[in-house]
Amino acid sequence: CSAIDACESNNGGCSSKAECRRTTPGNRACVCSAGYTGDGIVCLEINPCLVNNGGCDRNAECTQTGPNQAVCNCLRGYSGDGKTCTYISLCSQNNGGCSEFAICNDTELTERTCTCKPNYIGDGFKCRGNIFQELLRNSNTSRFYFHLEALSIRDLSGPGPFTLFVPRTDVLNSDPRVKDWVAKGVMAQVLRYHVVACASLLYKDLAAITNITSLQGDLIHISYSQNSLVLNNKAEIVLSDTVGTNGVIHVINQILVP
C-alpha cells in the first residue's frame, strides 16, 4: 500500500493562491501564499492601504500595487517620500510671487493672497510707496531723486497729495544748465517748479485743464499737441500715471524752467 497524496490533484482543493501541504496520509493543509489572507480554500489579496493608510503619511495617498504591496504619494500641496509629507508653503519661496512690499499669506492648499504692507498701495503683486520712494526705484526718475536728496528737499515725503513732473534721468544728466543752477543756488527752485501740491492729477485730469500752479509758485501751462500733453509748449509727458500713496508721477522729456 502507498500513502495517498492529498495535494496531488487540483492543488488539493486549495486556492490557486495557496500552498497545499501534505500532513498525514490522505490529509493536507492549505496555507495562503504571502500577500494573501484566508483559510487556504479561499485566499484574498491583502490591501495594506486599509490599515493605518498603509503606513503612509496622513497627507499622502496610499495606492495598492500588488498583494500586500503599496506606494505612498504625498497629496497636492505637500512634498516628501510619502511616508513623511511636509506642507509646501507658497509664501516660503520668493514671497509667493508677491511684491517685496507685500505680505504673503497661505490661505489653503496651492492658494495664497498678496496684500501690500501698510503705507503701500497696489494689488499685492505690485506695491508702491510714496512718490519720493518711487522716484528711486525707476531709472527714468532716479536722477531727480538724487537732486532732491542733495538739496534736502523732502516735501514729497509728506502726506500730499502731489503731482510730480519728472524730467528723464538722461535729460537731467545731459542738460548743461543743471550745473549752472546748482552753482548759482537756484536748483531747489527749478525742482519745486516740477511739483504741484494739494492735487493728485492723472493724465486724464491734466487733459481737462490749461494751467496749474507749481510748488515754486509759478504757473505751468498745459496744452495738447499731436496726441500728447505738453507742458509750457516744450516738455512732453512721455510716461504717465505712476500712482503712489501720496500722489502721482509723470515723466517728461524736457526740464521745466520757471
Short mmCIF file of C-alpha atoms in Angstrom, two decimals:
data_model
loop_
_atom_site.label_atom_id
_atom_site.label_comp_id
_atom_site.label_asym_id
_atom_site.label_seq_id
_atom_site.Cartn_x
_atom_site.Cartn_y
_atom_site.Cartn_z
CA CYS A 1 0.00 0.00 0.00
CA SER A 2 1.16 3.58 -0.66
CA ALA A 3 0.11 6.79 1.08
CA ILE A 4 -2.40 8.94 -0.71
CA ASP A 5 -1.05 12.41 -1.64
CA ALA A 6 -3.97 14.72 -0.96
CA CYS A 7 -2.20 17.55 -2.81
CA GLU A 8 -1.56 15.58 -5.98
CA SER A 9 -4.71 16.58 -7.80
CA ASN A 10 -6.07 20.08 -8.31
CA ASN A 11 -3.76 21.57 -5.67
CA GLY A 12 -5.62 19.50 -3.11
CA GLY A 13 -8.68 21.68 -3.46
CA CYS A 14 -6.76 24.65 -2.09
CA SER A 15 -6.98 28.11 -3.61
CA SER A 16 -4.72 28.80 -6.55
CA LYS A 17 -3.22 31.47 -4.28
CA ALA A 18 -2.42 28.91 -1.60
CA GLU A 19 0.15 26.21 -1.00
CA CYS A 20 -1.11 22.66 -0.42
CA ARG A 21 0.93 20.95 2.28
CA ARG A 22 0.73 17.17 2.97
CA THR A 23 0.20 16.43 6.62
CA THR A 24 -0.73 12.76 7.18
CA PRO A 25 -1.56 10.19 4.52
CA GLY A 26 -4.67 11.37 2.74
CA ASN A 27 -4.73 14.73 4.51
CA ARG A 28 -3.40 18.16 3.68
CA ALA A 29 -3.40 21.78 4.87
CA CYS A 30 -3.98 24.80 2.69
CA VAL A 31 -1.86 27.87 3.50
CA CYS A 32 -2.43 31.16 1.67
CA SER A 33 0.62 32.49 -0.14
CA ALA A 34 2.46 35.60 1.01
CA GLY A 35 0.39 38.73 0.41
CA TYR A 36 -2.90 36.83 0.72
CA THR A 37 -5.19 36.04 3.63
CA GLY A 38 -7.89 33.43 4.16
CA ASP A 39 -8.46 29.83 5.14
CA GLY A 40 -6.45 28.44 2.24
CA ILE A 41 -9.52 27.34 0.37
CA VAL A 42 -10.35 30.96 -0.30
CA CYS A 43 -7.42 33.42 -0.35
CA LEU A 44 -7.87 37.14 -0.84
CA GLU A 45 -5.25 39.78 -1.64
CA ILE A 46 -4.17 41.79 1.38
CA ASN A 47 -4.69 45.51 0.76
CA PRO A 48 -2.24 47.25 3.11
CA CYS A 49 -3.93 50.60 2.47
CA LEU A 50 -6.93 49.51 4.53
CA VAL A 51 -4.96 49.56 7.78
CA ASN A 52 -3.34 52.77 9.04
CA ASN A 53 -3.26 54.16 5.47
CA GLY A 54 -0.65 51.56 4.59
CA GLY A 55 1.95 53.27 6.75
CA CYS A 56 1.76 56.37 4.59
CA ASP A 57 1.65 59.89 5.99
CA ARG A 58 -1.84 61.19 6.74
CA ASN A 59 -1.26 63.75 3.99
CA ALA A 60 -0.41 61.05 1.46
CA GLU A 61 -2.41 58.74 -0.76
CA CYS A 62 -1.86 55.01 -0.39
CA THR A 63 -2.18 53.05 -3.63
CA GLN A 64 -2.16 49.25 -3.71
CA THR A 65 0.23 47.88 -6.33
CA GLY A 66 0.02 44.16 -5.58
CA PRO A 67 -0.66 41.62 -2.83
CA ASN A 68 0.22 43.38 0.44
CA GLN A 69 2.17 45.97 -1.57
CA ALA A 70 1.52 49.68 -1.89
CA VAL A 71 3.13 53.01 -2.71
CA CYS A 72 2.70 56.29 -0.85
CA ASN A 73 2.40 59.58 -2.72
CA CYS A 74 2.13 62.95 -0.99
CA LEU A 75 -1.06 64.82 -1.71
CA ARG A 76 -1.09 68.01 -3.76
CA GLY A 77 0.37 70.83 -1.74
CA TYR A 78 2.74 68.54 0.17
CA SER A 79 6.21 67.21 -0.56
CA GLY A 80 8.14 64.20 0.72
CA ASP A 81 8.59 60.48 0.21
CA GLY A 82 5.00 59.59 1.04
CA LYS A 83 5.94 58.20 4.43
CA THR A 84 6.57 61.75 5.59
CA CYS A 85 4.88 64.66 3.83
CA THR A 86 5.50 68.32 4.55
CA TYR A 87 3.19 71.16 3.66
CA ILE A 88 4.51 73.32 0.82
CA SER A 89 4.13 76.97 1.75
CA LEU A 90 3.77 79.05 -1.40
CA CYS A 91 4.94 82.03 0.62
CA SER A 92 8.20 80.34 1.65
CA GLN A 93 9.88 80.95 -1.71
CA ASN A 94 10.24 84.36 -3.35
CA ASN A 95 7.48 85.71 -1.08
CA GLY A 96 4.98 83.61 -3.05
CA GLY A 97 5.40 85.81 -6.11
CA CYS A 98 4.07 88.81 -4.19
CA SER A 99 5.74 92.20 -4.22
CA GLU A 100 8.68 92.65 -1.86
CA PHE A 101 6.49 95.30 -0.21
CA ALA A 102 3.58 92.89 0.28
CA ILE A 103 2.60 90.29 2.88
CA CYS A 104 2.06 86.79 1.52
CA ASN A 105 -0.50 84.63 3.34
CA ASP A 106 -1.13 80.95 2.66
CA THR A 107 -4.89 80.54 2.56
CA GLU A 108 -5.32 76.91 1.51
CA LEU A 109 -3.54 74.27 -0.50
CA THR A 110 -1.85 75.80 -3.56
CA GLU A 111 -3.51 79.16 -2.79
CA ARG A 112 -2.19 82.39 -1.26
CA THR A 113 -3.05 86.05 -1.04
CA CYS A 114 -0.78 89.07 -1.53
CA THR A 115 -1.55 92.23 0.42
CA CYS A 116 0.50 95.41 0.25
CA LYS A 117 2.12 96.38 3.54
CA PRO A 118 0.94 99.46 5.45
CA ASN A 119 1.90 102.71 3.70
CA TYR A 120 1.94 100.96 0.33
CA ILE A 121 -0.77 100.66 -2.31
CA GLY A 122 -1.33 98.19 -5.14
CA ASP A 123 -2.70 94.75 -5.88
CA GLY A 124 -0.14 92.86 -3.79
CA PHE A 125 1.89 91.82 -6.80
CA LYS A 126 2.98 95.40 -7.41
CA CYS A 127 3.03 97.72 -4.42
CA ARG A 128 4.06 101.38 -4.39
CA GLY A 129 5.05 103.64 -1.54
CA ASN A 130 5.04 107.43 -1.56
CA ILE A 131 6.22 109.13 -4.72
CA PHE A 132 9.53 110.14 -3.12
CA GLN A 133 10.31 106.42 -2.63
CA GLU A 134 9.09 105.55 -6.11
CA LEU A 135 11.47 108.01 -7.75
CA LEU A 136 14.44 105.94 -6.67
CA ARG A 137 13.02 102.66 -7.93
CA ASN A 138 12.78 103.76 -11.55
CA SER A 139 15.89 104.54 -13.62
CA ASN A 140 13.90 107.16 -15.53
CA THR A 141 13.31 109.17 -12.35
CA SER A 142 16.19 108.27 -10.03
CA ARG A 143 18.35 111.26 -11.01
CA PHE A 144 15.58 113.64 -9.95
CA TYR A 145 15.51 111.83 -6.59
CA PHE A 146 19.24 112.38 -6.07
CA HIS A 147 18.89 116.09 -6.83
CA LEU A 148 16.13 116.33 -4.20
CA GLU A 149 18.28 114.45 -1.71
CA ALA A 150 21.32 116.63 -2.37
CA LEU A 151 19.29 119.71 -1.51
CA SER A 152 17.43 118.01 1.39
CA ILE A 153 14.08 118.67 -0.27
CA ARG A 154 11.68 116.31 1.48
CA ASP A 155 8.33 117.84 0.52
CA LEU A 156 7.38 114.70 -1.41
CA SER A 157 7.66 112.55 1.73
CA GLY A 158 4.70 114.39 3.22
CA PRO A 159 1.05 113.31 3.04
CA GLY A 160 0.40 115.24 -0.15
CA PRO A 161 -1.31 114.79 -2.46
CA PHE A 162 1.22 115.84 -5.10
CA THR A 163 1.50 115.80 -8.86
CA LEU A 164 5.09 115.47 -9.97
CA PHE A 165 6.57 116.11 -13.42
CA VAL A 166 9.97 114.43 -13.60
CA PRO A 167 12.49 115.05 -16.39
CA ARG A 168 14.02 111.77 -17.50
CA THR A 169 17.38 110.86 -15.98
CA ASP A 170 19.18 111.21 -19.32
CA VAL A 171 17.78 114.72 -19.74
CA LEU A 172 18.95 115.82 -16.31
CA ASN A 173 22.38 114.27 -16.94
CA SER A 174 22.90 115.91 -20.33
CA ASP A 175 21.47 119.40 -19.84
CA PRO A 176 24.45 121.80 -19.18
CA ARG A 177 22.17 124.26 -17.38
CA VAL A 178 21.83 121.91 -14.40
CA LYS A 179 25.40 122.53 -13.21
CA ASP A 180 24.88 126.28 -13.54
CA TRP A 181 21.65 126.15 -11.50
CA VAL A 182 23.39 124.14 -8.79
CA ALA A 183 26.33 126.54 -8.72
CA LYS A 184 24.02 129.57 -8.51
CA GLY A 185 21.90 128.02 -5.76
CA VAL A 186 18.65 128.04 -7.76
CA MET A 187 18.32 124.29 -8.36
CA ALA A 188 15.83 123.94 -5.49
CA GLN A 189 13.51 126.44 -7.21
CA VAL A 190 13.80 124.54 -10.50
CA LEU A 191 12.97 121.24 -8.79
CA ARG A 192 9.97 122.68 -6.91
CA TYR A 193 8.68 124.07 -10.21
CA HIS A 194 8.11 120.44 -11.20
CA VAL A 195 5.83 119.81 -8.22
CA VAL A 196 2.12 120.60 -7.88
CA ALA A 197 0.82 120.43 -4.31
CA CYS A 198 -2.64 119.58 -2.97
CA ALA A 199 -3.67 117.61 -6.06
CA SER A 200 -3.06 114.16 -7.49
CA LEU A 201 -3.73 114.74 -11.17
CA LEU A 202 -3.81 111.81 -13.55
CA TYR A 203 -3.19 112.21 -17.28
CA LYS A 204 -6.92 112.48 -17.97
CA ASP A 205 -7.23 115.19 -15.32
CA LEU A 206 -4.39 117.20 -16.85
CA ALA A 207 -6.04 116.98 -20.26
CA ALA A 208 -9.01 118.91 -18.87
CA ILE A 209 -7.08 121.94 -17.57
CA THR A 210 -4.78 124.57 -19.10
CA ASN A 211 -2.81 125.94 -16.13
CA ILE A 212 -1.68 124.71 -12.73
CA THR A 213 0.38 126.38 -10.03
CA SER A 214 3.65 124.74 -9.03
CA LEU A 215 5.04 124.39 -5.52
CA GLN A 216 7.62 127.01 -6.53
CA GLY A 217 4.78 129.45 -7.16
CA ASP A 218 4.81 129.93 -10.95
CA LEU A 219 2.21 128.60 -13.36
CA ILE A 220 2.72 125.57 -15.60
CA HIS A 221 0.89 125.81 -18.90
CA ILE A 222 -0.71 122.63 -20.28
CA SER A 223 -1.60 122.12 -23.93
CA TYR A 224 -2.50 119.21 -26.18
CA SER A 225 -0.41 118.67 -29.30
CA GLN A 226 -0.06 115.70 -31.66
CA ASN A 227 -1.88 113.34 -29.31
CA SER A 228 0.33 114.27 -26.36
CA LEU A 229 0.11 116.59 -23.39
CA VAL A 230 2.80 119.28 -23.48
CA LEU A 231 3.92 121.48 -20.60
CA ASN A 232 4.99 125.08 -21.30
CA ASN A 233 4.84 124.28 -25.03
CA LYS A 234 8.01 122.15 -24.92
CA ALA A 235 8.03 119.31 -22.38
CA GLU A 236 6.04 116.30 -23.49
CA ILE A 237 4.64 113.80 -21.00
CA VAL A 238 6.18 110.51 -22.15
CA LEU A 239 5.20 108.26 -19.22
CA SER A 240 2.22 108.91 -17.03
CA ASP A 241 0.18 107.89 -14.02
CA THR A 242 2.68 106.21 -11.71
CA VAL A 243 0.48 106.38 -8.63
CA GLY A 244 1.96 106.36 -5.13
CA THR A 245 0.37 106.68 -1.71
CA ASN A 246 0.66 110.46 -1.73
CA GLY A 247 0.42 111.41 -5.38
CA VAL A 248 1.23 110.66 -8.99
CA ILE A 249 4.36 110.86 -11.15
CA HIS A 250 4.52 111.84 -14.82
CA VAL A 251 7.80 111.59 -16.74
CA ILE A 252 8.64 114.40 -19.18
CA ASN A 253 11.33 114.77 -21.85
CA GLN A 254 12.45 118.33 -21.01
CA ILE A 255 13.27 120.31 -17.90
CA LEU A 256 10.69 122.90 -16.89
CA VAL A 257 12.21 126.31 -16.21
CA PRO A 258 10.31 128.84 -14.05
#
